[in-house]
Every structure is written in C-alpha cells, then in structure tokens.
Short mmCIF file of C-alpha atoms in Angstrom, two decimals:
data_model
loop_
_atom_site.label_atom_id
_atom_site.label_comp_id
_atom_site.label_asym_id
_atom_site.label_seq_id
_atom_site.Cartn_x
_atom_site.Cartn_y
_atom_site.Cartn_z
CA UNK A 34 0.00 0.00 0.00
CA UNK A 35 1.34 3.93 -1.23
CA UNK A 36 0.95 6.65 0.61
CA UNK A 37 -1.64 8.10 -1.70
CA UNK A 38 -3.74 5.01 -1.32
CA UNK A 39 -3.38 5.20 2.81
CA UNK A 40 -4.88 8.57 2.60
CA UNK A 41 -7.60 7.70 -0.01
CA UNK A 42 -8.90 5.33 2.29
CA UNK A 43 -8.50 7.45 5.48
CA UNK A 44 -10.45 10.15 4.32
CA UNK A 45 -13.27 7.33 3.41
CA UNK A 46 -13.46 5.37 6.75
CA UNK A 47 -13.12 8.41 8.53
CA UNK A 48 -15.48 11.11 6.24
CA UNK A 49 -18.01 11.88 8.85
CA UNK A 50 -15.23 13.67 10.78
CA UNK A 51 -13.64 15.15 7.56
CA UNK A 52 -17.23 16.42 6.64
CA UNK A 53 -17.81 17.91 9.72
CA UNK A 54 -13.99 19.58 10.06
CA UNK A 55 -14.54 20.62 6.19
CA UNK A 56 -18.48 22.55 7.30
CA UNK A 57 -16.98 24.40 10.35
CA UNK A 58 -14.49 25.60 7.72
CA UNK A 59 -16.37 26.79 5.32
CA UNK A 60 -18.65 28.29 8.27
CA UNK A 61 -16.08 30.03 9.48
CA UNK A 62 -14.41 31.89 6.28
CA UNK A 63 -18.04 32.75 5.13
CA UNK A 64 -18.58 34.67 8.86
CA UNK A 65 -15.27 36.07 8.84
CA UNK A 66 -15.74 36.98 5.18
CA UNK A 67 -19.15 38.66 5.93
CA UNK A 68 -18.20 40.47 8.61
CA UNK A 69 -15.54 41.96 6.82
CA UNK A 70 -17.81 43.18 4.00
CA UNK A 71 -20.61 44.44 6.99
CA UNK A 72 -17.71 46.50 8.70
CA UNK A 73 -16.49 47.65 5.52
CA UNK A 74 -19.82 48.88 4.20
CA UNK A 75 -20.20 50.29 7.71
CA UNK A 76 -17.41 52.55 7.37
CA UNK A 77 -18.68 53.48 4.22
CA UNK A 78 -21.91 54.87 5.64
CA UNK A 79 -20.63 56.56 8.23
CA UNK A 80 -17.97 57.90 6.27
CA UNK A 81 -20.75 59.43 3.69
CA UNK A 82 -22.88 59.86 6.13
CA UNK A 83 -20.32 62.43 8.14
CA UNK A 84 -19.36 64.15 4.54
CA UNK A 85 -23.16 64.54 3.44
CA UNK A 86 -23.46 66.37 7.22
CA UNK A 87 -20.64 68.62 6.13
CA UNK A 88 -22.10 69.86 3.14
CA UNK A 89 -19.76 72.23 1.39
CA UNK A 90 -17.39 72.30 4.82
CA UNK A 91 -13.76 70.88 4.29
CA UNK A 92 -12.35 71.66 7.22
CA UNK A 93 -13.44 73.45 10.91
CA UNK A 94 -11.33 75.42 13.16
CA UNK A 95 -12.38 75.58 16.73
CA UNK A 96 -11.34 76.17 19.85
CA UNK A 97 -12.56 77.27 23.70
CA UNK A 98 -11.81 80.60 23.57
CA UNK A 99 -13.60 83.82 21.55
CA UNK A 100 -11.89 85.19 19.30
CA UNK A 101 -12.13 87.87 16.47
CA UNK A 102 -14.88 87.36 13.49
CA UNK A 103 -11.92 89.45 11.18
CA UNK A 104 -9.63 86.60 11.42
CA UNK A 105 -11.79 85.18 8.57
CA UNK A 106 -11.16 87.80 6.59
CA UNK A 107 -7.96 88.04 7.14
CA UNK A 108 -7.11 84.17 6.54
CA UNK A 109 -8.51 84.41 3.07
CA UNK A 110 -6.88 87.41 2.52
CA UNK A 111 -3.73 85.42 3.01
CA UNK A 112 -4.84 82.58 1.37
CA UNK A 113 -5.71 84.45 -1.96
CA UNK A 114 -2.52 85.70 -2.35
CA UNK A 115 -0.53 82.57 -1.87
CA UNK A 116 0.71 80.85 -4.83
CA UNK A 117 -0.50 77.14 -3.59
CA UNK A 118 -4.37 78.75 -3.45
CA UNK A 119 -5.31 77.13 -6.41
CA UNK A 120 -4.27 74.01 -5.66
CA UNK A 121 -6.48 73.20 -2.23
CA UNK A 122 -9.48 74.00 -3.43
CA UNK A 123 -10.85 76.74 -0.70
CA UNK A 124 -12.88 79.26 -1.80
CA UNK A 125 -13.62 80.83 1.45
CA UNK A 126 -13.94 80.99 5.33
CA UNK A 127 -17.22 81.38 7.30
CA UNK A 128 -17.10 82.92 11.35
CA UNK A 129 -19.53 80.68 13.80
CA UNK A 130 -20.11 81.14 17.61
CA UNK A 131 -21.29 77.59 18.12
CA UNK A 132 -22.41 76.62 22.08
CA UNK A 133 -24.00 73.65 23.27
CA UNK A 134 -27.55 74.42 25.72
CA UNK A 135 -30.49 73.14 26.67
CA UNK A 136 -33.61 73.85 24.99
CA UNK A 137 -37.17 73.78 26.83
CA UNK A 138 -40.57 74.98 25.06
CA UNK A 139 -42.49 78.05 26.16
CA UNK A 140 -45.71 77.79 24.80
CA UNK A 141 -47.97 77.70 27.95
CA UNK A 142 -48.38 73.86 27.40
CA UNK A 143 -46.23 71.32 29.62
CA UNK A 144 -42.98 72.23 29.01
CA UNK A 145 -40.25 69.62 26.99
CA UNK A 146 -36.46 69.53 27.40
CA UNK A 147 -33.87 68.60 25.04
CA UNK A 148 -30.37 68.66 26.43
CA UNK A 149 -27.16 68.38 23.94
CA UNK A 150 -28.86 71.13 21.80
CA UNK A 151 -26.11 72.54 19.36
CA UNK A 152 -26.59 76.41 19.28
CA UNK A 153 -24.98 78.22 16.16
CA UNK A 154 -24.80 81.78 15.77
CA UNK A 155 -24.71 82.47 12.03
CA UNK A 156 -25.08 85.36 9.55
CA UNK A 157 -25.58 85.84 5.90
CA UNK A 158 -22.27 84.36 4.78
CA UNK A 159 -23.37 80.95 6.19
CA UNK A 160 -26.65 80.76 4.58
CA UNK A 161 -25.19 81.90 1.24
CA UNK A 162 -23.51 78.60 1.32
CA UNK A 163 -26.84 77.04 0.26
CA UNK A 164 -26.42 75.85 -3.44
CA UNK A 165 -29.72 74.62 -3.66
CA UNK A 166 -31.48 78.15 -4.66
CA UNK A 167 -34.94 76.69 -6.41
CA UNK A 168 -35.86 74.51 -2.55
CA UNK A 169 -39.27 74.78 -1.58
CA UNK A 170 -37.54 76.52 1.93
CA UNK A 171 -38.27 79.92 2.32
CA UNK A 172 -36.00 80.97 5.30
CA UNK A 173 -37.29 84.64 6.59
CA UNK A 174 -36.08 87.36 5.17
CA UNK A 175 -35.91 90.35 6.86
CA UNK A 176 -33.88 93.47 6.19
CA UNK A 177 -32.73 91.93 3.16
CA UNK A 178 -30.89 88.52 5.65
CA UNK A 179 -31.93 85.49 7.04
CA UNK A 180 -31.62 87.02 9.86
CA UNK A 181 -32.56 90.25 11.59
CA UNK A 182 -29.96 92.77 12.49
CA UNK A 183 -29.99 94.18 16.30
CA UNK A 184 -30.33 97.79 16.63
CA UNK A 185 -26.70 99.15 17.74
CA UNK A 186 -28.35 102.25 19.38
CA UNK A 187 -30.35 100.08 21.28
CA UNK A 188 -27.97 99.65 23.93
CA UNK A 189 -26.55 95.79 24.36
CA UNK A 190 -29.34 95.39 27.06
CA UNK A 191 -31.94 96.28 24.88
CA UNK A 192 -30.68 94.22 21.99
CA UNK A 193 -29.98 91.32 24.59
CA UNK A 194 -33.91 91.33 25.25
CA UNK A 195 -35.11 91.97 21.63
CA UNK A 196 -36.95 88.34 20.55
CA UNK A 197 -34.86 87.22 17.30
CA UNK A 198 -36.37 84.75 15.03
CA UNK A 199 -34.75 81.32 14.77
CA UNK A 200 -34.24 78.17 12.50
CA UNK A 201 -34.20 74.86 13.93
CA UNK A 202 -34.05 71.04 12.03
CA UNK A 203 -36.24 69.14 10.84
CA UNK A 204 -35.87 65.69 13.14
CA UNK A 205 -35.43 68.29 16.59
CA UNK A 206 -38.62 70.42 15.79
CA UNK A 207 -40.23 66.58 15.31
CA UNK A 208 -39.05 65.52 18.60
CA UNK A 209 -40.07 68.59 20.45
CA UNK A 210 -43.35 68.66 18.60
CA UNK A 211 -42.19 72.13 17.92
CA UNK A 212 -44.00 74.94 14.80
CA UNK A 213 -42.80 78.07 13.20
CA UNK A 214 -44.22 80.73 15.53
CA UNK A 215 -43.68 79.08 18.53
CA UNK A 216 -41.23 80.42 21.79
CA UNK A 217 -38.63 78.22 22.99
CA UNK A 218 -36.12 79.12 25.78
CA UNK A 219 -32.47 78.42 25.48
CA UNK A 220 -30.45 77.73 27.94
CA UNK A 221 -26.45 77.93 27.67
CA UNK A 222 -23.54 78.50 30.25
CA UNK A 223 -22.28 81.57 30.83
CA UNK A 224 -18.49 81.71 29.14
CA UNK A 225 -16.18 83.32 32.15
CA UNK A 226 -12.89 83.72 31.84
CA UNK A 227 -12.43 82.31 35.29
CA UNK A 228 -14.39 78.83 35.51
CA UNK A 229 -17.17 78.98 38.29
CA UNK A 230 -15.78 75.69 40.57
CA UNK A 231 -12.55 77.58 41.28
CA UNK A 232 -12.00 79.33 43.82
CA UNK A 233 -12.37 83.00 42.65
CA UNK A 234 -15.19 81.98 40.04
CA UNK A 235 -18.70 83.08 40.54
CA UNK A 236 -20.96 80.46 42.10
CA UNK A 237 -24.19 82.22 40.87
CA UNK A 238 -25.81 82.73 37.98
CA UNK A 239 -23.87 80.45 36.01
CA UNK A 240 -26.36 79.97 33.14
CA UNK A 241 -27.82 82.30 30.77
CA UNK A 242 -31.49 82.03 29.51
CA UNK A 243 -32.70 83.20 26.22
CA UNK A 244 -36.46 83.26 25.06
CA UNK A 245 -36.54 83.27 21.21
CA UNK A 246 -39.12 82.53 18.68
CA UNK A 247 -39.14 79.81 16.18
CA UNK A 248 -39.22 81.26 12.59
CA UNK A 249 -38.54 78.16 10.52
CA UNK A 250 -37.99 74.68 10.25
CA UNK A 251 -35.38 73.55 7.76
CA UNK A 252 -36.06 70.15 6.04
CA UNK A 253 -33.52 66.86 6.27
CA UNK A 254 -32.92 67.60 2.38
CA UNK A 255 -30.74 70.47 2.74
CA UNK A 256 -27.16 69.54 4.46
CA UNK A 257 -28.48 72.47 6.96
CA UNK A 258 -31.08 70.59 8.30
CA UNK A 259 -28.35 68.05 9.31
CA UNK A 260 -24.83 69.89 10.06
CA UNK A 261 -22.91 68.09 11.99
CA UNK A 262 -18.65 67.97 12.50
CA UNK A 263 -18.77 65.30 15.29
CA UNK A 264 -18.69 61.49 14.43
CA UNK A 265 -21.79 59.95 15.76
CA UNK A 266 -25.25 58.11 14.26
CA UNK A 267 -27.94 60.47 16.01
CA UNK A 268 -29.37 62.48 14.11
CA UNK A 269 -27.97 66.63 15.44
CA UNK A 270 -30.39 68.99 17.25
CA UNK A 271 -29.26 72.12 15.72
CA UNK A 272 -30.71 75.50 16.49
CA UNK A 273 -29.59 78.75 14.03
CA UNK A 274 -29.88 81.76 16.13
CA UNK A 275 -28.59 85.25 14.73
CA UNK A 276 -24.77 86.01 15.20
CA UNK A 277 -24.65 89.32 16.57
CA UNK A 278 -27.84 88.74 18.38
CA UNK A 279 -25.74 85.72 20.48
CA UNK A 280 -22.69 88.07 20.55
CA UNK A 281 -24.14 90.38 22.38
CA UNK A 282 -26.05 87.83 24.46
CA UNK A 283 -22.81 86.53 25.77
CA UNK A 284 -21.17 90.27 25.86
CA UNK A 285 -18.61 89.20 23.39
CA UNK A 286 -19.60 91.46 20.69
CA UNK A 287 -17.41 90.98 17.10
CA UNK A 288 -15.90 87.63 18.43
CA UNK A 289 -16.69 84.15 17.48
CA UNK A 290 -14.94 80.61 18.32
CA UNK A 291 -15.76 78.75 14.98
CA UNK A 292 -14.00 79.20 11.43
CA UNK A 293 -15.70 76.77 8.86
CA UNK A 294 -13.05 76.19 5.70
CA UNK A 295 -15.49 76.06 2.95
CA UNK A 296 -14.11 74.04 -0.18
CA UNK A 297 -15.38 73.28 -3.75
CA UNK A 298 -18.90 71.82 -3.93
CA UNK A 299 -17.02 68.91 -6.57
CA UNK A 300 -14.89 67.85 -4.31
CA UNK A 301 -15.43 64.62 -2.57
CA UNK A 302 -12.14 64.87 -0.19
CA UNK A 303 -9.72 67.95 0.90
CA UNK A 304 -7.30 67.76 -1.96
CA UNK A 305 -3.78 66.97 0.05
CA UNK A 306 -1.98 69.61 1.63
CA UNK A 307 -4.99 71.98 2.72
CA UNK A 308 -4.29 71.39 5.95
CA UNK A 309 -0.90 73.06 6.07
CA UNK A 310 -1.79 76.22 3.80
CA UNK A 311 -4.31 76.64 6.35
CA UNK A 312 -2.41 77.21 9.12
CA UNK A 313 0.43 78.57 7.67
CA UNK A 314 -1.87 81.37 6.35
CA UNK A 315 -3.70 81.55 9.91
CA UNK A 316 -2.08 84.03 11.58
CA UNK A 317 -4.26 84.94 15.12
CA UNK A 318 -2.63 88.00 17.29
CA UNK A 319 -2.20 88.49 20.83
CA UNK A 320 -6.00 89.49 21.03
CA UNK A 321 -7.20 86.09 19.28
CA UNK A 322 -4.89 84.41 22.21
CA UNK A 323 -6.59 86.51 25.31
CA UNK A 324 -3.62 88.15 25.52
CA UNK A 325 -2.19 91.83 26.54
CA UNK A 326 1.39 93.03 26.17
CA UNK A 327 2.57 96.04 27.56
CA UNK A 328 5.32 97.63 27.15
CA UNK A 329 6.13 99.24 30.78
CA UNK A 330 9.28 102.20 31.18
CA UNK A 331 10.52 102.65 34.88
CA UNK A 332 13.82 105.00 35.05
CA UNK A 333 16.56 102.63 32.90
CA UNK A 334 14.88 99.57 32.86
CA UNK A 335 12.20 98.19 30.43
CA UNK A 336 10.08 95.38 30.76
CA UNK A 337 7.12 93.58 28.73
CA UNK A 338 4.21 93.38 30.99
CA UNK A 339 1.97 90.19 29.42
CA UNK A 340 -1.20 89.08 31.25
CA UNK A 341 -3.90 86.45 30.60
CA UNK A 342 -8.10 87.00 30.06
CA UNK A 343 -7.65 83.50 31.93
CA UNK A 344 -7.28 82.76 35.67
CA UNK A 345 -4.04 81.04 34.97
CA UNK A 346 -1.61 80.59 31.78
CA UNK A 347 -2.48 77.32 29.80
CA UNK A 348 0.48 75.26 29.40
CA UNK A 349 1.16 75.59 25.41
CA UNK A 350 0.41 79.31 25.53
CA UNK A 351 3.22 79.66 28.12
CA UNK A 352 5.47 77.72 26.70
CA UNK A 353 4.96 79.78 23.19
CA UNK A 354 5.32 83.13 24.61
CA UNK A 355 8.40 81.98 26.31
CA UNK A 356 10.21 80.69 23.14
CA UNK A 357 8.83 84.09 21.09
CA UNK A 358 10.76 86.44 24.12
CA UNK A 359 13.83 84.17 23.44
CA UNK A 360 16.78 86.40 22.75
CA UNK A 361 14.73 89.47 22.83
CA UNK A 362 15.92 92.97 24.11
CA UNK A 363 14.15 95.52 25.06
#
C-alpha cells in the first residue's frame, strides 16, 4: 500500500469527521468573510454619512476661547494671495459662535427639554452657502438677511432682550413637537474667563437664559437641516440663532470661536496639503490668544508686561510666549 492510497482510504473510513472539520471551515471563512464586507460597508456609511453632514465644509477650526470674526477675513486674505491657493481647493472661510444648551418649550403647554442642543450663531455668509437656490424653503427674510440685524443704538441690554427669530431642524422640531411661531427658551452656560468651581469663580448665575421665537424649520434635504462635524449616528439637534444677536447675548460682541473652511462643492475629499496652507496662512494675534502686552518704562529699565483674560496661563500658551521672548531685548 502507497501513501496516496493510505490517505484515499482514510479520508473514506473516517469522512463523517472530515465532513464535519470541512463545514466548520467553510462556516467560518463565510462569517469572517461577511463580517468583513458588513464592517467595511459600515465605514462606508458613516464615512458618507459624516461628509453629506458637512455639506460644502472641508475643514473646521475651533477652539474654547472667543476670538475675532476678522480673522476670517484676514485668513482668506492670506490665502488668496498665496501661490499654492489654487491648488487646495478653498474658496472661502465662514465665522460661527457655536455653544452647546439646553432647549425647553415656552408655549404655555407642559414644558419639553432637550439637552445636547447645538446652538450656532450664524449670519448671511453661512446661509449663502446654500447651493440649492430653487428649494421649496423659504428661510425669513428680513432686512434683506436670514436674519434680523440688532439695533446698535439700542444699547446691548436692549438688543440682549429683543426676541430674534430662529431656524431649527427638521428631526429636533419633530421631537419637540415644535411649529414656526412658537417660543422656545435656550439655555447655555455663561463663558467666564475664570471657571465657576474655582476658587475665585462666581458660584451664581452660572447659566444664561434666552427666550426666542421659532421662525422656521429647515427640512432633512438640505445639508443644513443636518450639520454636523462630530462622528456619531444620532441624528444633530441644531438650532440657528442670529450672530450678533448671540454676541451680544454673551457680551462678546465681534468675536466668534468657529471658522468653517469652505471648499469646492465637486470635491469629494480635501485635496492633500490643505491642511498646512491653512495654518500657515492663519495668523491669530495676541488678542485672538486673550492676551495683553505692555510695554512698561521705569527709570533705565524696560520690561514687557503680558497678562492672561484667563485665571491662569495654559500650558502651550506659556510655553509659546516663552520661546517668542527668546533672545529678545528691550
């Protein structure tokens, strides 16, 4: 008896075992294989899911602090005269004051909470962003913007307590059974420089409250109705609520913490190397930073005198300031 013959009859006397080893197999590469094509699809989604929430938005600069609406301007400024401008794509930057509150109705009937409630502050430029000019949405119109403009001589108190119109989306108005011409009250912290469980911070009225009135509710078919830069699956609770209007809510009048880099509507990804003309073209100042320098003369000696809106220096800030005054004289 061969070799090939002692396996021929192996496999026979023993083919219940083979046929079972064989099925577990093929059980196992066809699970294995499907849940590689499920995941893969699954990234897919979520991947165009996240884009279709960005709409026209390839990029979004944000941080904690205010800072000045100008530096918009001034970035694509910079941009347009750089040689590389062509070649990301960007045709322009967009100023946000974006907050997260609390949102309860104020209709007279029982009242309904939504917590998580994103709370833009946006002006013309932002809704200009809408390609889709022949929608059946006919956002309000007032003084020639989406938006109405606060009366400067008004006083910031009086323009604090005027009651602005404002947009909300489609699946939030759903949820909170909410119409155009209704009043909702917003809810948001108030943004001190010196956070309230420190020791000097203010222990009282922590939390502003805002009673505005719903003007419109923008559908799921506009990317609008469903802006969102954060990776999850729910669907956002956004509320539009006019720029200066929140500005001057918060007493931070001409400053904003949101930059949205708007790119071509063709374009499915950033084309490469956005990200660096971007911030080599961002150039923020001292103001942008919460910082003050003064320049202080007593007798012979001259000092730089640099202090903080903050109760304390963050670390990278610091550290930056101390590598700028580097071999410095003064």
């Amino acid at each position: 008896m061969n070799q090939w013959q002692l396996w021929r009859r192996t496999v026979v006397f023993f083919w219940r075992s083979h046929a079972a080893v064989a099925a577990g197999v093929a059980v196992a590469a066809a699970v294995i294989t499907g849940a590689l094509l499920l995941g893969d699809s699954l990234r897919g989604s979520l991947r165009r899911m996240s884009l279709d929430r960005l709409g026209p938005v390839d990029a979004v600069l944000r941080t904690d602090r205010f800072f000045r609406a100008t530096l918009a301007d001034e970035l694509q400024a910079r941009l347009a005269q750089d040689p590389r401008h062509g070649q990301v794509g960007l045709t322009g930057f967009v100023p946000l004051l974006v907050l997260e509150g609390v949102v309860e109705t104020a209709d007279g009937r029982p009242s309904r909470t939504a917590g998580g409630v994103q709370v833009i502050g946006c002006d013309e430029r932002f809704w200009q962003l809408e390609s889709d000019k022949d929608s059946s949405l006919v956002l309000p119109r007032l003084s020639g913007s989406v938006f109405p403009e606060p009366n400067p001589a008004a006083g910031l108190d009086a323009a604090a307590q005027e009651e602005p119109v404002v947009l909300l989306n489609k699946p939030w108005a759903e949820q909170m059974g909410l119409e155009p011409g209704q009043e909702i009250l917003i809810r948001f912290s108030d943004r001190s420089a010196i956070a309230p469980e420190s020791a000097l911070g203010r222990k009282d009225r922590t939390v502003r409250s805002w009673r505005v009135r719903v003007a419109q509710v923008v559908p799921e078919s506009r990317w609008t109705g469903r802006f969102a830069w954060t990776n999850f699956q729910q669907k956002p609770l956004l509320v539009y609520v006019p720029l200066a209007a929140l500005q001057q809510r918060l007493n931070q009048p001409g400053r904003v913490n949101t930059i949205l880099a708007i790119g071509q509507p063709d374009h499915t990804e950033p084309p490469e190397g956005q990200d660096a003309l971007v911030a080599d073209c961002l150039r923020p100042t001292a103001e942008d930073y919460g910082l003050r320098i003064e320049r202080v003369e007593q007798g012979k000696y001259t000092y730089i005198h640099i202090t903080t809106d903050r109760l304390l220096f963050p670390p990278a800030l610091e550290e930056t300031v101390r590598r700028a005054l580097v071999g410095c004289r003064f």
